[in-house]
PDB file of C-alpha atoms in Angstrom:
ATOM      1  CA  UNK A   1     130.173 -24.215 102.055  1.00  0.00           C
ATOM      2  CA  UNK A   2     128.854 -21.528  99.537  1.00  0.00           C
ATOM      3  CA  UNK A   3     129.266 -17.946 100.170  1.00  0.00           C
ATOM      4  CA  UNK A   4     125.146 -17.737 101.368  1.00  0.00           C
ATOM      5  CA  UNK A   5     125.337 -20.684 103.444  1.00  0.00           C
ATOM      6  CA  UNK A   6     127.943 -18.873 105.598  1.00  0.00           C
ATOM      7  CA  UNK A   7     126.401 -15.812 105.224  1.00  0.00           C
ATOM      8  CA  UNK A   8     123.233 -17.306 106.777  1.00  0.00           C
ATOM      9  CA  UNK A   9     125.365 -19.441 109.595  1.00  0.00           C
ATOM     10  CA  UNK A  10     126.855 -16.386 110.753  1.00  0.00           C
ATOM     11  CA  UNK A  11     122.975 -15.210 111.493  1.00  0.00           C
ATOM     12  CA  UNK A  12     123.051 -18.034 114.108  1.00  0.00           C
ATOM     13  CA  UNK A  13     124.300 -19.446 117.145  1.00  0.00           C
ATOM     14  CA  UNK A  14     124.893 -16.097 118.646  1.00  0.00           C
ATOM     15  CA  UNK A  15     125.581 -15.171 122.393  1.00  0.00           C
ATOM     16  CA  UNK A  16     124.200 -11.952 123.947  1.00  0.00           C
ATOM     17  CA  UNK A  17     126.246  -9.281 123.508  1.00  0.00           C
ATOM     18  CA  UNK A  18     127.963 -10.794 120.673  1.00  0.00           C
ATOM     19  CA  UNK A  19     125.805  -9.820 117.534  1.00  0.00           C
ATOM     20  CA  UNK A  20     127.434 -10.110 113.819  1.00  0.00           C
ATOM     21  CA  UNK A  21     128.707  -6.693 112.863  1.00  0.00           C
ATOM     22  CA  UNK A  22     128.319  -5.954 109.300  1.00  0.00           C
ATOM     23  CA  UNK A  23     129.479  -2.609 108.106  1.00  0.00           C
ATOM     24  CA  UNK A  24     128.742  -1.059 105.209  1.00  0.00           C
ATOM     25  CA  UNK A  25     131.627  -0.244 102.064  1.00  0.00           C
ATOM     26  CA  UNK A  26     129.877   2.215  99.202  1.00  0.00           C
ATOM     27  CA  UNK A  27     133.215   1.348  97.108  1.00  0.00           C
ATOM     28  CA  UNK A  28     135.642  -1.508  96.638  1.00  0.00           C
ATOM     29  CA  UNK A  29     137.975   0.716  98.156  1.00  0.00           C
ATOM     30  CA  UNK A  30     136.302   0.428 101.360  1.00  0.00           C
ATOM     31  CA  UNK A  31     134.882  -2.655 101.246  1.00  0.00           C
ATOM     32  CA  UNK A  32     138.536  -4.346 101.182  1.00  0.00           C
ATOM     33  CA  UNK A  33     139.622  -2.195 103.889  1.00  0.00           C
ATOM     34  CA  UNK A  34     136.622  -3.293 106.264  1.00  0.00           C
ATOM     35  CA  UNK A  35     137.992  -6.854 105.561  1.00  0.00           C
ATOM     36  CA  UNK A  36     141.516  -6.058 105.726  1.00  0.00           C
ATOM     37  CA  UNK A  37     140.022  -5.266 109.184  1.00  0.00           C
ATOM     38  CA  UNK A  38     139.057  -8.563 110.147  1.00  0.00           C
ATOM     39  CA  UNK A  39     134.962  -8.247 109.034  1.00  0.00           C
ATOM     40  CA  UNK A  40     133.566 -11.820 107.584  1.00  0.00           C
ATOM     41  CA  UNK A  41     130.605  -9.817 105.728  1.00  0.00           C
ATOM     42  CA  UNK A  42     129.643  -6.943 104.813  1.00  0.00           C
ATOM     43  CA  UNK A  43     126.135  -4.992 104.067  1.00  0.00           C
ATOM     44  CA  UNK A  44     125.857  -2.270 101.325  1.00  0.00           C
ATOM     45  CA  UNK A  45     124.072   0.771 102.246  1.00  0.00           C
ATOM     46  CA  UNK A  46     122.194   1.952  99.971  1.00  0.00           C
ATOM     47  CA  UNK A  47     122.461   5.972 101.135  1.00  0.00           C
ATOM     48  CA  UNK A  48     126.448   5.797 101.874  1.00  0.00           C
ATOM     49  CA  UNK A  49     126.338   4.627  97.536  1.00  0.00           C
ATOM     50  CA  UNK A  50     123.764   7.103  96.624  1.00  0.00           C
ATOM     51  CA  UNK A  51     126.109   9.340  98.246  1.00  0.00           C
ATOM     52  CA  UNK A  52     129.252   8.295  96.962  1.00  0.00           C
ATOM     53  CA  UNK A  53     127.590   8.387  93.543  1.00  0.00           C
ATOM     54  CA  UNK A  54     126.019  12.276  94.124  1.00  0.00           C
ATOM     55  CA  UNK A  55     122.632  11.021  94.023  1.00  0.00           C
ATOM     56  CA  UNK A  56     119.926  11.642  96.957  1.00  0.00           C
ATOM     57  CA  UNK A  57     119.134   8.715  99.450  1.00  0.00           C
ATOM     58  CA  UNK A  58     116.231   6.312  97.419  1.00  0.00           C
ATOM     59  CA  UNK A  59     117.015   8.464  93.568  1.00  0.00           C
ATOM     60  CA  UNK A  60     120.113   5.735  92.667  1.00  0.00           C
ATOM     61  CA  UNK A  61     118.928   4.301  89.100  1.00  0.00           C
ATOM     62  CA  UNK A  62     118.764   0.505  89.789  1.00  0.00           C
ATOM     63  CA  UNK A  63     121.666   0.029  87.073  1.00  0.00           C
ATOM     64  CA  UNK A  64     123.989   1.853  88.854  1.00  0.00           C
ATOM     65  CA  UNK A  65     123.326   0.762  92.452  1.00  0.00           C
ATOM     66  CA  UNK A  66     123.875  -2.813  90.927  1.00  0.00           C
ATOM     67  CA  UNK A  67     127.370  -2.253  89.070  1.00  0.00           C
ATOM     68  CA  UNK A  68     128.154  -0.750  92.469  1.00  0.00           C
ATOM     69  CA  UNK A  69     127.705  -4.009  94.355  1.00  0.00           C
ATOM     70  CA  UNK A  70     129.348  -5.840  91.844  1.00  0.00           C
ATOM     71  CA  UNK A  71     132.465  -4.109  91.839  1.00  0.00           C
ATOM     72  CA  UNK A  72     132.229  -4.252  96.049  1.00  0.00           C
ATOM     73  CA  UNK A  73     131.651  -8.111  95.551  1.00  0.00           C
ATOM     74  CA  UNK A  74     134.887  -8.400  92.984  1.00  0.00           C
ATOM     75  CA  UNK A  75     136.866  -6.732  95.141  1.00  0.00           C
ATOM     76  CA  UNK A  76     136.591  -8.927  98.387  1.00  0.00           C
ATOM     77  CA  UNK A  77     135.670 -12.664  99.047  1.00  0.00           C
ATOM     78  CA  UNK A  78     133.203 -12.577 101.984  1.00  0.00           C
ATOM     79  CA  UNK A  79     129.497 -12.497 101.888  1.00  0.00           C
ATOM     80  CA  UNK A  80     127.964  -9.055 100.628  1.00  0.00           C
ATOM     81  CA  UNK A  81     124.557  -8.611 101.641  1.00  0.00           C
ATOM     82  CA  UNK A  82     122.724  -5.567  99.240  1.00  0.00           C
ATOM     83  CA  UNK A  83     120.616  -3.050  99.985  1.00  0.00           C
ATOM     84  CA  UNK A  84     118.312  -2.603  96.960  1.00  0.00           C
ATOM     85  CA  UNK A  85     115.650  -0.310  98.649  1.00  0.00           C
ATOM     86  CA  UNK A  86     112.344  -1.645  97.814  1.00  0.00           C
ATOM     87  CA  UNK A  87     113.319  -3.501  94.699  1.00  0.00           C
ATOM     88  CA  UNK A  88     113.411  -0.564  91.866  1.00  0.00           C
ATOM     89  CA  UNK A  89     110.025  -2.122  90.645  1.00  0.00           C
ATOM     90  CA  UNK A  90     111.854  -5.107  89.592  1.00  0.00           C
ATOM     91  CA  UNK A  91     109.682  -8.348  88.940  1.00  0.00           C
ATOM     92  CA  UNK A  92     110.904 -10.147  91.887  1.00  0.00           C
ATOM     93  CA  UNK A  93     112.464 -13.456  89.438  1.00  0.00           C
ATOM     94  CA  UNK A  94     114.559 -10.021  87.656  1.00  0.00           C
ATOM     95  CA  UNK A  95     115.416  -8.731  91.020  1.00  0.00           C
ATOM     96  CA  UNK A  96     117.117 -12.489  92.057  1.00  0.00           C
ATOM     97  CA  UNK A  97     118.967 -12.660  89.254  1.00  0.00           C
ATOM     98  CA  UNK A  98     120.022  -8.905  89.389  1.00  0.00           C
ATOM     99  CA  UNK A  99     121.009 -10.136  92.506  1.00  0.00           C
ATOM    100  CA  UNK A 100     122.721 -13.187  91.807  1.00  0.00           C
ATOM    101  CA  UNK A 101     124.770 -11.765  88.779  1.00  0.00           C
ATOM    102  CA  UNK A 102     126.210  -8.406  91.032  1.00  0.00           C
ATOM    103  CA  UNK A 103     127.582 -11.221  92.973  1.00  0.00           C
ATOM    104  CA  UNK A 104     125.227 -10.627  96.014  1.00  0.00           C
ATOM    105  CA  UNK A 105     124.366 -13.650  98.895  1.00  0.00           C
ATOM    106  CA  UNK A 106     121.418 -11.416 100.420  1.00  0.00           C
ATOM    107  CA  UNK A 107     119.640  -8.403 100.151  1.00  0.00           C
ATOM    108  CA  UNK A 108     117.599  -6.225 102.237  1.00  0.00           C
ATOM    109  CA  UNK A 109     113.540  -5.125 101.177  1.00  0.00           C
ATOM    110  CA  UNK A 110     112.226  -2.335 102.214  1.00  0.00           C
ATOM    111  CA  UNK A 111     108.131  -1.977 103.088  1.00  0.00           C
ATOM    112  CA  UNK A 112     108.055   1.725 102.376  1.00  0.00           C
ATOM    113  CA  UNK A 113     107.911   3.725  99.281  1.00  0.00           C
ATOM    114  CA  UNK A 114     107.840   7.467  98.803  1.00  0.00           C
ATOM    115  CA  UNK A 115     107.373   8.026 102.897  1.00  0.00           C
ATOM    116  CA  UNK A 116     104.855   5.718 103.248  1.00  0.00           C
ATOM    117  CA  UNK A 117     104.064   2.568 104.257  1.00  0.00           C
ATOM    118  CA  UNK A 118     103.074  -0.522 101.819  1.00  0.00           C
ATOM    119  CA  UNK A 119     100.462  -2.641 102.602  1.00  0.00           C
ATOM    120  CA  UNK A 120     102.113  -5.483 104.915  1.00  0.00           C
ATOM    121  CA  UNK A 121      99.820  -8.865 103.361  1.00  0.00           C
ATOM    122  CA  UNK A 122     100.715  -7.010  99.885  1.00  0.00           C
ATOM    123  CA  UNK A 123     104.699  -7.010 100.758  1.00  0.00           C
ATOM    124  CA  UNK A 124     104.313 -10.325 102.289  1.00  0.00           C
ATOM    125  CA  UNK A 125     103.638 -11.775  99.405  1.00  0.00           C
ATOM    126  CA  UNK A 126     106.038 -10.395  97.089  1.00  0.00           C
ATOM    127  CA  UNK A 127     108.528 -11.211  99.593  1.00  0.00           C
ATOM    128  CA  UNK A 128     107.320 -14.647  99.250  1.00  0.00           C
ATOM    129  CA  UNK A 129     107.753 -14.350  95.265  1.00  0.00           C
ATOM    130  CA  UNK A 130     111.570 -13.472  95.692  1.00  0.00           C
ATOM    131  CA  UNK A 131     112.076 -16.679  98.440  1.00  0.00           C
ATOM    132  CA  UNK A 132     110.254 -18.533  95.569  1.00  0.00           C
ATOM    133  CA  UNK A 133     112.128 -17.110  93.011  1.00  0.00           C
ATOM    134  CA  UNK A 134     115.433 -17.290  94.904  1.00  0.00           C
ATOM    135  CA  UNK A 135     115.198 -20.391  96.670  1.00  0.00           C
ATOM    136  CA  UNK A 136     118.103 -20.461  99.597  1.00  0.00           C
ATOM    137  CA  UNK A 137     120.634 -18.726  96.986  1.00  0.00           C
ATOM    138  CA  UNK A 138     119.793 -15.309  98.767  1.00  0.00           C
ATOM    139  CA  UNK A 139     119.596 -14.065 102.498  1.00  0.00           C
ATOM    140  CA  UNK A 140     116.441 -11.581 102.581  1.00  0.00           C
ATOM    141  CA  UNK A 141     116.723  -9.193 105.300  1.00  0.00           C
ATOM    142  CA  UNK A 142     112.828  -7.748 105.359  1.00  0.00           C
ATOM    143  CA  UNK A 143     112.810  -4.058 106.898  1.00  0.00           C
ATOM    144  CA  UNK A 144     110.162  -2.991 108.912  1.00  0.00           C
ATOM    145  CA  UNK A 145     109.482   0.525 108.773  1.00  0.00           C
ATOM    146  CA  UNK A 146     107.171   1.430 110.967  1.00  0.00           C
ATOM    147  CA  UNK A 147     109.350   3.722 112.955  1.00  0.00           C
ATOM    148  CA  UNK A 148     110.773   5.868 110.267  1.00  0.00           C
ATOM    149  CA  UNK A 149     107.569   6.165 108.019  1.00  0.00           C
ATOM    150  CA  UNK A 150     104.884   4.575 110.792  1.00  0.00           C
ATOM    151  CA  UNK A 151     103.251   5.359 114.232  1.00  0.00           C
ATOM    152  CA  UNK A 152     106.272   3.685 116.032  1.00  0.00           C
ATOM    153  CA  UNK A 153     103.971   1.225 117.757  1.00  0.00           C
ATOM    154  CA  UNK A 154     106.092  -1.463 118.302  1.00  0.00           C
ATOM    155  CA  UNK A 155     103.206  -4.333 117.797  1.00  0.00           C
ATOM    156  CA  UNK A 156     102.538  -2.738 114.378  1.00  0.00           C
ATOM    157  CA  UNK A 157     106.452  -3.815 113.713  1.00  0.00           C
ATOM    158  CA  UNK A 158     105.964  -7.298 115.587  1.00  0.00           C
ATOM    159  CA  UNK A 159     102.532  -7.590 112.870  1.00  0.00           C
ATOM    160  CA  UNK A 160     104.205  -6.759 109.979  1.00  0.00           C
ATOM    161  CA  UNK A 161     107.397  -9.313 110.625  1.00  0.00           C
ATOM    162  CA  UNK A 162     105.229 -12.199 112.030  1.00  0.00           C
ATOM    163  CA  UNK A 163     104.207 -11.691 107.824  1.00  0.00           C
ATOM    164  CA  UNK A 164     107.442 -11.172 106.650  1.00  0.00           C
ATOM    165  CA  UNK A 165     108.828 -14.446 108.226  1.00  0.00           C
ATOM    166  CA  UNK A 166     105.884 -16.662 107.007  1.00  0.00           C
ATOM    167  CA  UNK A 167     106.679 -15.482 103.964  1.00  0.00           C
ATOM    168  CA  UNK A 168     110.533 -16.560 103.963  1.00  0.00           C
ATOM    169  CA  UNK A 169     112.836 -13.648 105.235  1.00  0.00           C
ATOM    170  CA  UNK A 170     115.517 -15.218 106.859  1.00  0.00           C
ATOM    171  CA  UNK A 171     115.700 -11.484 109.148  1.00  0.00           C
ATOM    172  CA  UNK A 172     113.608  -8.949 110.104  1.00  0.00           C
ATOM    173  CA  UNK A 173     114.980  -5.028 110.253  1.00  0.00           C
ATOM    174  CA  UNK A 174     112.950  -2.621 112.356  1.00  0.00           C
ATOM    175  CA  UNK A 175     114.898  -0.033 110.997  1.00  0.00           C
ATOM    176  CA  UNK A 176     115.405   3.209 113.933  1.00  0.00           C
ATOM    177  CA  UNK A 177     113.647   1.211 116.343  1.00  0.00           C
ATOM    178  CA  UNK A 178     114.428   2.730 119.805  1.00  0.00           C
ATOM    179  CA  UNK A 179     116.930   1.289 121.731  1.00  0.00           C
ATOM    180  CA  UNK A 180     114.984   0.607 124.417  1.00  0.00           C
ATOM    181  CA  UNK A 181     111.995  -1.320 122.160  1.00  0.00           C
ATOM    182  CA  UNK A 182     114.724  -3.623 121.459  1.00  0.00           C
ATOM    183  CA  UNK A 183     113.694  -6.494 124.025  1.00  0.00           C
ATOM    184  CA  UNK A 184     109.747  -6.584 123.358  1.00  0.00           C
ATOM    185  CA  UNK A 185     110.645  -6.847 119.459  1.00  0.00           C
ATOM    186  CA  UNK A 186     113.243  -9.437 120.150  1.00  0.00           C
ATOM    187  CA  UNK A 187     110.721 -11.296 121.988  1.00  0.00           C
ATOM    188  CA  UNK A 188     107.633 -11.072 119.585  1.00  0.00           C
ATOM    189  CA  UNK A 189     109.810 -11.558 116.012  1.00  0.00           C
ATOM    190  CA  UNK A 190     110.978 -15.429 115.210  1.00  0.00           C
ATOM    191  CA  UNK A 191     114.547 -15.740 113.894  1.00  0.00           C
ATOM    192  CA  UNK A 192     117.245 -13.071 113.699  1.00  0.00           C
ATOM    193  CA  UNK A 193     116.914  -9.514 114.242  1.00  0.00           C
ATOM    194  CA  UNK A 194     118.745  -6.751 112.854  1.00  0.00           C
ATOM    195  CA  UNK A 195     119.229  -3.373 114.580  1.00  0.00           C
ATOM    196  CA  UNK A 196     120.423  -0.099 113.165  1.00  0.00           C
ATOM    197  CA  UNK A 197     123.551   1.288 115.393  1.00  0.00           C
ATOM    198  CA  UNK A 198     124.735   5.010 114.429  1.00  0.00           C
ATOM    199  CA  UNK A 199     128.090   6.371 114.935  1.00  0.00           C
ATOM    200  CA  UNK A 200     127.664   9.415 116.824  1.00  0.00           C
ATOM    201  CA  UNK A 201     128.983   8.782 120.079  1.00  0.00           C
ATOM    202  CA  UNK A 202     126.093   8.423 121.806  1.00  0.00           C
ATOM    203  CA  UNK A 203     124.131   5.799 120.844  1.00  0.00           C
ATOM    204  CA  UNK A 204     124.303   2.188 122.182  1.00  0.00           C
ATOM    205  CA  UNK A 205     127.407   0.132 120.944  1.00  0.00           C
ATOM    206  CA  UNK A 206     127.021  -2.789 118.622  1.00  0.00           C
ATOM    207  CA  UNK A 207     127.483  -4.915 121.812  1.00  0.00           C
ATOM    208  CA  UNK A 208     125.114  -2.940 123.772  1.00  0.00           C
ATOM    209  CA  UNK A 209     122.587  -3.811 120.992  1.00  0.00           C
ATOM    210  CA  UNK A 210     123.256  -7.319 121.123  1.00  0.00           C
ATOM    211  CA  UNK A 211     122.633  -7.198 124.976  1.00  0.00           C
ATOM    212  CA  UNK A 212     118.931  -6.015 124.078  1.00  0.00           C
ATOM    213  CA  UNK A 213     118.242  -8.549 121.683  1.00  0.00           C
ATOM    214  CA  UNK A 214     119.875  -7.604 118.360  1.00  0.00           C
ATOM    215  CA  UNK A 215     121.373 -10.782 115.925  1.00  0.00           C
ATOM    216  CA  UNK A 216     123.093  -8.523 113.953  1.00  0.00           C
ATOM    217  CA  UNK A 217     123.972  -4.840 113.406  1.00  0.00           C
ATOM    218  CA  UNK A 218     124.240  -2.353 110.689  1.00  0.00           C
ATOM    219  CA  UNK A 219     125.475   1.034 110.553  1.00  0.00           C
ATOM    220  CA  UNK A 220     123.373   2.668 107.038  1.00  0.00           C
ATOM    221  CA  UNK A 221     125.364   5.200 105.726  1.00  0.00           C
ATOM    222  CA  UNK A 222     127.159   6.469 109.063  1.00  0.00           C
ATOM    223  CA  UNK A 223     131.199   5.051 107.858  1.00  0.00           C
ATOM    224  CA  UNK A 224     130.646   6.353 104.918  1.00  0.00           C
ATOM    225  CA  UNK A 225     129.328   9.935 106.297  1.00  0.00           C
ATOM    226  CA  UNK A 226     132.220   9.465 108.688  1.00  0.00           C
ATOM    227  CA  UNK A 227     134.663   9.143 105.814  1.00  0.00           C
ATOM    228  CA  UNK A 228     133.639  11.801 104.335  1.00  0.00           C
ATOM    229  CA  UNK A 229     134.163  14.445 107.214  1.00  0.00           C
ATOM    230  CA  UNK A 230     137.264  12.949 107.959  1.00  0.00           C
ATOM    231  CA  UNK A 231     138.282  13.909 104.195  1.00  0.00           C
ATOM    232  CA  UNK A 232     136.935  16.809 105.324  1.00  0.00           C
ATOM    233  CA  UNK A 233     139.121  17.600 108.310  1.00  0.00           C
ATOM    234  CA  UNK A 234     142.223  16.510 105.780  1.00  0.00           C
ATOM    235  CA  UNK A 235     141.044  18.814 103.129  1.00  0.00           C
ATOM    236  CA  UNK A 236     141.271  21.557 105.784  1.00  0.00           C
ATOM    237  CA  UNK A 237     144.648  20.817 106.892  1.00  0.00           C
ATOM    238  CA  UNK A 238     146.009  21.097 103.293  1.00  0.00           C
TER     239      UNK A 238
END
């Protein structure tokens, strides 16, 4: 079975309470120590590399944020999933084989730009140009952003992936969608659903997610902001 045929089975089959967990490396370094950890995949997140890199979350030049996944996709051998943001402009057959050659089985697609919201028919369809382009070589995780750049309105979100999914993502990502929206999403968007979890103690636990309906859960840049304080709280000591 080929890395994205895995990839995608781990998307299915799942029991309540049991969603896949796929954190996020923003260096080989981490990325083999998330699967020295016991992790089948993993999902790049695009702020914890922008950050590791000194850039601001969305200003990572294309070229970089791809020789970053690369060397995260040398350095382990499960699935990596990429976050590439909404593309870089990319003609969607460049952004597959961008893809393909950093070694990525998916990627996530994002239907904001500059704080705003695209047009939903418009990022349908050139979602459906990257399933054309990409065939099943690559899992495309669409993200809705409707509560981060939108009203919130959780049929807005249930709209926009009802397009998504005719078009061919295999997931649909209602990025900081409340908790508690979790159950009317799950039950108005086909296929797997992906729910942002942070780590800050307070928010619902990766199971807890899965209880409300989430396939799988992602973390954005939290481990590596974690990291980070943690070398913070070391720095201090010395």
């Amino acid at each position: 079975m080929s890395k994205v045929d895995t990839f995608r089975a781990l998307h299915h089959g799942r029991l309540p309470g049991d969603p896949l967990v796929l954190p996020g490396p923003w260096d080989a370094a981490s990325a083999r120590a998330l699967v020295d950890a016991g992790f089948p995949a993993l999902a790049t997140p695009s702020a914890g590399i922008a950050a590791s890199l000194g850039y601001a979350d969305g200003s990572t030049p294309a070229d970089e944020m791809f020789s970053v996944v690369a060397r995260i996709t040398r350095a382990v051998d499960v699935p990596v999933s990429a976050d590439v943001e909404d593309g870089y402009g990319l003609a969607p057959k460049e952004l597959v084989e961008r893809l393909l050659e950093a070694g990525a089985v998916g990627c996530n697609l994002e239907d904001s730009g500059g704080g705003a919201l695209k047009d939903p028919r418009q990022h349908a369809e050139r979602l459906a140009e990257v399933r054309a382009a990409a065939g099943d070589r690559l899992f495309l995780n669409a993200r809705v952003d409707t509560f981060t750049c939108g009203d919130g309105d959780p049929e807005r979100a249930i709209e926009r992936a009802a397009l998504y999914v005719a078009a061919g993502a295999d997931c649909v990502y209602p990025i900081g969608a409340p908790a508690n929206v979790l159950p009317l999403l799950r039950a108005g968007i086909q296929g797997p659903l992906n729910a942002y979890a942070k780590l800050d103690g307070e928010s619902p636990s990766p199971a807890e997610l899965g209880e409300l309906g989430a396939t799988r859960v992602t973390f954005g840049p939290w481990l590596q902001r974690r990291a980070t304080a943690a070398l913070g709280e070391i720095a201090q000591g010395l």
